[in-house]
Amino acid sequence: MIRLSVPNIGDDEVMAVERILRSGQLVHGEENERFETELSAYLGAPEVVVVSSGTAALHVALAALGIGPGDAVIVPDFTFPATANVVELLGARPVFVDVEPGTYCLSVEGVRRAIADWSGPQSLKALMPVHEFGAPADMTPLMALAAQHGLHVIEDAACALGATIQGKRAGTLGVAGCFSFHPRKALTTGEGGAVVTSDPDLAKRLRLLRNHGIERGPMGTSFAMAGFNYRMTNFQAALGRVQLRKFDGWLSARRTLKDVYLEALGDIPGFSLPADLPGHSWQTFMGVLDASLDRGRVIERLKAAGIEANLGAQSVWSQPYYRDRYGPVSESWTSVRLFRQGLALPFCETMSPEQLRLVAATLRAVAEDTLHEA
Ligand SMILES: *Cc1c(COP(=O)(O)O)cnc(C)c1O
């Protein structure tokens, strides 16, 4: 079976984790501090706070900015639902906005309209662009809109470690950027995540919220605020540090391999390619099937040929919880079409160009067959 993606774990990762396991220092320790310093250098962000998942990163970022009841936060409708879930969990209101067909990222026009049309009762406080699958969101106009309307920008860069936007790393443009190190992402610590910021006061609150609100002073330990336990373990950080040393090589391999896909998948009937944006980190490779092709059937056929494929991401508003709470999403939204017809194909840096060409040839045959049957 050609899998969608396989975590890239070598002997040096195993040895690094073993060393920490044998040291007995399993919770927050020196490896966490070092991983933060190294991520900070890699991203060019002054402050990095590593946490237990990408969702935890999003949750503490919003909490540290004081987002709560009475607030509304703009999120793209096409993403992993955690982006909107954290807004709900803080008692705030997610405001869904449609995405662009080729980049799968927030529509700037949609955001402009959502701001103009917003009539409360909550007040708009923040904008959360998602760099979907590593594709940089259109940050220049989004940052301008946010500045004009006094919105905090929190980047969901869960998929976008290494992506760049006009020479800066994705995740470093907003007041906070959130990363995930889940095994489905390009760099993994098992579970894990990080918040990056250049605001030292925000970083201080993030650190308190990560660790029960504990402050250590000359008089001992005190609890300065009500916090979570969102710490990353010391051995996860050790794993992340080894991964980070190899990461630029992986990123450039992904960028070479996506060209193989773009060429081999080029003119498959009923299948459109993702936009080839500069700075894309290609965490996931998702194309979109025409309505004439039944995705379930295409996935089944690929599976029968030994190729794993699946949907790329959700229309969050289409999910039962959000539909029940906020009514039905507009059927004409691009996010709904992407949710129904998006097709994520196997893609990671350990794949060979031959494997990618095999996937493309198989998809071509399946698409032609399926179109013929219809
Ligand atoms: C993976 C992902 C998350 C959640 O990250 P976890 O580490 O799994 O909690 C959030 N947002 C997006 C866009 C993601 O892709």
PDB file of N, CA, C and O in Angstrom, residues 59-83:
ATOM      1  N   HIS A  59      -5.539  26.993  21.178  1.00  0.00           N
ATOM      2  CA  HIS A  59      -6.340  27.282  22.378  1.00  0.00           C
ATOM      3  C   HIS A  59      -5.627  28.292  23.286  1.00  0.00           C
ATOM      4  O   HIS A  59      -6.213  29.296  23.689  1.00  0.00           O
ATOM      5  N   VAL A  60      -4.342  28.064  23.588  1.00  0.00           N
ATOM      6  CA  VAL A  60      -3.632  29.015  24.471  1.00  0.00           C
ATOM      7  C   VAL A  60      -3.420  30.354  23.784  1.00  0.00           C
ATOM      8  O   VAL A  60      -3.437  31.389  24.457  1.00  0.00           O
ATOM      9  N   ALA A  61      -3.230  30.350  22.460  1.00  0.00           N
ATOM     10  CA  ALA A  61      -3.007  31.630  21.767  1.00  0.00           C
ATOM     11  C   ALA A  61      -4.240  32.518  21.919  1.00  0.00           C
ATOM     12  O   ALA A  61      -4.137  33.689  22.287  1.00  0.00           O
ATOM     13  N   LEU A  62      -5.419  31.940  21.670  1.00  0.00           N
ATOM     14  CA  LEU A  62      -6.652  32.730  21.794  1.00  0.00           C
ATOM     15  C   LEU A  62      -6.905  33.109  23.252  1.00  0.00           C
ATOM     16  O   LEU A  62      -7.297  34.241  23.554  1.00  0.00           O
ATOM     17  N   ALA A  63      -6.669  32.163  24.159  1.00  0.00           N
ATOM     18  CA  ALA A  63      -6.891  32.446  25.588  1.00  0.00           C
ATOM     19  C   ALA A  63      -5.953  33.556  26.065  1.00  0.00           C
ATOM     20  O   ALA A  63      -6.372  34.457  26.796  1.00  0.00           O
ATOM     21  N   ALA A  64      -4.691  33.504  25.627  1.00  0.00           N
ATOM     22  CA  ALA A  64      -3.718  34.513  26.067  1.00  0.00           C
ATOM     23  C   ALA A  64      -4.069  35.899  25.527  1.00  0.00           C
ATOM     24  O   ALA A  64      -3.703  36.916  26.120  1.00  0.00           O
ATOM     25  N   LEU A  65      -4.789  35.942  24.408  1.00  0.00           N
ATOM     26  CA  LEU A  65      -5.229  37.230  23.854  1.00  0.00           C
ATOM     27  C   LEU A  65      -6.552  37.678  24.468  1.00  0.00           C
ATOM     28  O   LEU A  65      -7.104  38.718  24.096  1.00  0.00           O
ATOM     29  N   GLY A  66      -7.083  36.874  25.376  1.00  0.00           N
ATOM     30  CA  GLY A  66      -8.304  37.259  26.086  1.00  0.00           C
ATOM     31  C   GLY A  66      -9.577  37.033  25.297  1.00  0.00           C
ATOM     32  O   GLY A  66     -10.623  37.591  25.625  1.00  0.00           O
ATOM     33  N   ILE A  67      -9.516  36.205  24.239  1.00  0.00           N
ATOM     34  CA  ILE A  67     -10.731  35.912  23.461  1.00  0.00           C
ATOM     35  C   ILE A  67     -11.695  35.090  24.322  1.00  0.00           C
ATOM     36  O   ILE A  67     -11.285  34.100  24.946  1.00  0.00           O
ATOM     37  N   GLY A  68     -12.957  35.489  24.369  1.00  0.00           N
ATOM     38  CA  GLY A  68     -13.928  34.779  25.208  1.00  0.00           C
ATOM     39  C   GLY A  68     -15.348  35.159  24.847  1.00  0.00           C
ATOM     40  O   GLY A  68     -15.609  35.644  23.735  1.00  0.00           O
ATOM     41  N   PRO A  69     -16.273  34.936  25.771  1.00  0.00           N
ATOM     42  CA  PRO A  69     -17.679  35.239  25.505  1.00  0.00           C
ATOM     43  C   PRO A  69     -17.856  36.697  25.077  1.00  0.00           C
ATOM     44  O   PRO A  69     -17.183  37.587  25.616  1.00  0.00           O
ATOM     45  N   GLY A  70     -18.717  36.906  24.111  1.00  0.00           N
ATOM     46  CA  GLY A  70     -18.931  38.270  23.614  1.00  0.00           C
ATOM     47  C   GLY A  70     -18.052  38.613  22.419  1.00  0.00           C
ATOM     48  O   GLY A  70     -18.228  39.648  21.790  1.00  0.00           O
ATOM     49  N   ASP A  71     -17.103  37.717  22.112  1.00  0.00           N
ATOM     50  CA  ASP A  71     -16.192  37.967  20.983  1.00  0.00           C
ATOM     51  C   ASP A  71     -16.541  37.082  19.793  1.00  0.00           C
ATOM     52  O   ASP A  71     -17.102  36.005  19.955  1.00  0.00           O
ATOM     53  N   ALA A  72     -16.167  37.546  18.609  1.00  0.00           N
ATOM     54  CA  ALA A  72     -16.326  36.755  17.389  1.00  0.00           C
ATOM     55  C   ALA A  72     -14.981  36.698  16.672  1.00  0.00           C
ATOM     56  O   ALA A  72     -14.191  37.643  16.734  1.00  0.00           O
ATOM     57  N   VAL A  73     -14.723  35.560  16.039  1.00  0.00           N
ATOM     58  CA  VAL A  73     -13.426  35.319  15.392  1.00  0.00           C
ATOM     59  C   VAL A  73     -13.665  34.779  13.981  1.00  0.00           C
ATOM     60  O   VAL A  73     -14.391  33.793  13.811  1.00  0.00           O
ATOM     61  N   ILE A  74     -13.057  35.413  12.988  1.00  0.00           N
ATOM     62  CA  ILE A  74     -13.208  34.962  11.602  1.00  0.00           C
ATOM     63  C   ILE A  74     -12.280  33.779  11.328  1.00  0.00           C
ATOM     64  O   ILE A  74     -11.071  33.853  11.604  1.00  0.00           O
ATOM     65  N   VAL A  75     -12.864  32.690  10.830  1.00  0.00           N
ATOM     66  CA  VAL A  75     -12.081  31.494  10.482  1.00  0.00           C
ATOM     67  C   VAL A  75     -12.484  31.028   9.076  1.00  0.00           C
ATOM     68  O   VAL A  75     -13.638  31.207   8.675  1.00  0.00           O
ATOM     69  N   PRO A  76     -11.562  30.395   8.348  1.00  0.00           N
ATOM     70  CA  PRO A  76     -11.958  29.834   7.052  1.00  0.00           C
ATOM     71  C   PRO A  76     -12.831  28.610   7.276  1.00  0.00           C
ATOM     72  O   PRO A  76     -12.657  27.890   8.264  1.00  0.00           O
ATOM     73  N   ASP A  77     -13.764  28.364   6.368  1.00  0.00           N
ATOM     74  CA  ASP A  77     -14.634  27.196   6.512  1.00  0.00           C
ATOM     75  C   ASP A  77     -13.930  25.902   6.113  1.00  0.00           C
ATOM     76  O   ASP A  77     -14.330  24.835   6.553  1.00  0.00           O
ATOM     77  N   PHE A  78     -12.888  25.985   5.292  1.00  0.00           N
ATOM     78  CA  PHE A  78     -12.203  24.755   4.852  1.00  0.00           C
ATOM     79  C   PHE A  78     -10.914  24.596   5.642  1.00  0.00           C
ATOM     80  O   PHE A  78      -9.908  25.258   5.386  1.00  0.00           O
ATOM     81  N   THR A  79     -10.942  23.716   6.659  1.00  0.00           N
ATOM     82  CA  THR A  79      -9.785  23.511   7.531  1.00  0.00           C
ATOM     83  C   THR A  79     -10.054  22.281   8.372  1.00  0.00           C
ATOM     84  O   THR A  79     -11.108  21.652   8.261  1.00  0.00           O
ATOM     85  N   PHE A  80      -9.092  21.914   9.221  1.00  0.00           N
ATOM     86  CA  PHE A  80      -9.364  20.905  10.236  1.00  0.00           C
ATOM     87  C   PHE A  80     -10.182  21.596  11.334  1.00  0.00           C
ATOM     88  O   PHE A  80      -9.846  22.712  11.732  1.00  0.00           O
ATOM     89  N   PRO A  81     -11.267  20.962  11.806  1.00  0.00           N
ATOM     90  CA  PRO A  81     -12.196  21.677  12.688  1.00  0.00           C
ATOM     91  C   PRO A  81     -11.595  22.271  13.967  1.00  0.00           C
ATOM     92  O   PRO A  81     -12.216  23.164  14.567  1.00  0.00           O
ATOM     93  N   ALA A  82     -10.417  21.839  14.384  1.00  0.00           N
ATOM     94  CA  ALA A  82      -9.795  22.397  15.592  1.00  0.00           C
ATOM     95  C   ALA A  82      -9.709  23.924  15.523  1.00  0.00           C
ATOM     96  O   ALA A  82      -9.836  24.598  16.554  1.00  0.00           O
ATOM     97  N   THR A  83      -9.514  24.471  14.328  1.00  0.00           N
ATOM     98  CA  THR A  83      -9.401  25.927  14.163  1.00  0.00           C
ATOM     99  C   THR A  83     -10.630  26.631  14.743  1.00  0.00           C
ATOM    100  O   THR A  83     -10.505  27.636  15.448  1.00  0.00           O
TER     101      THR A  83
END
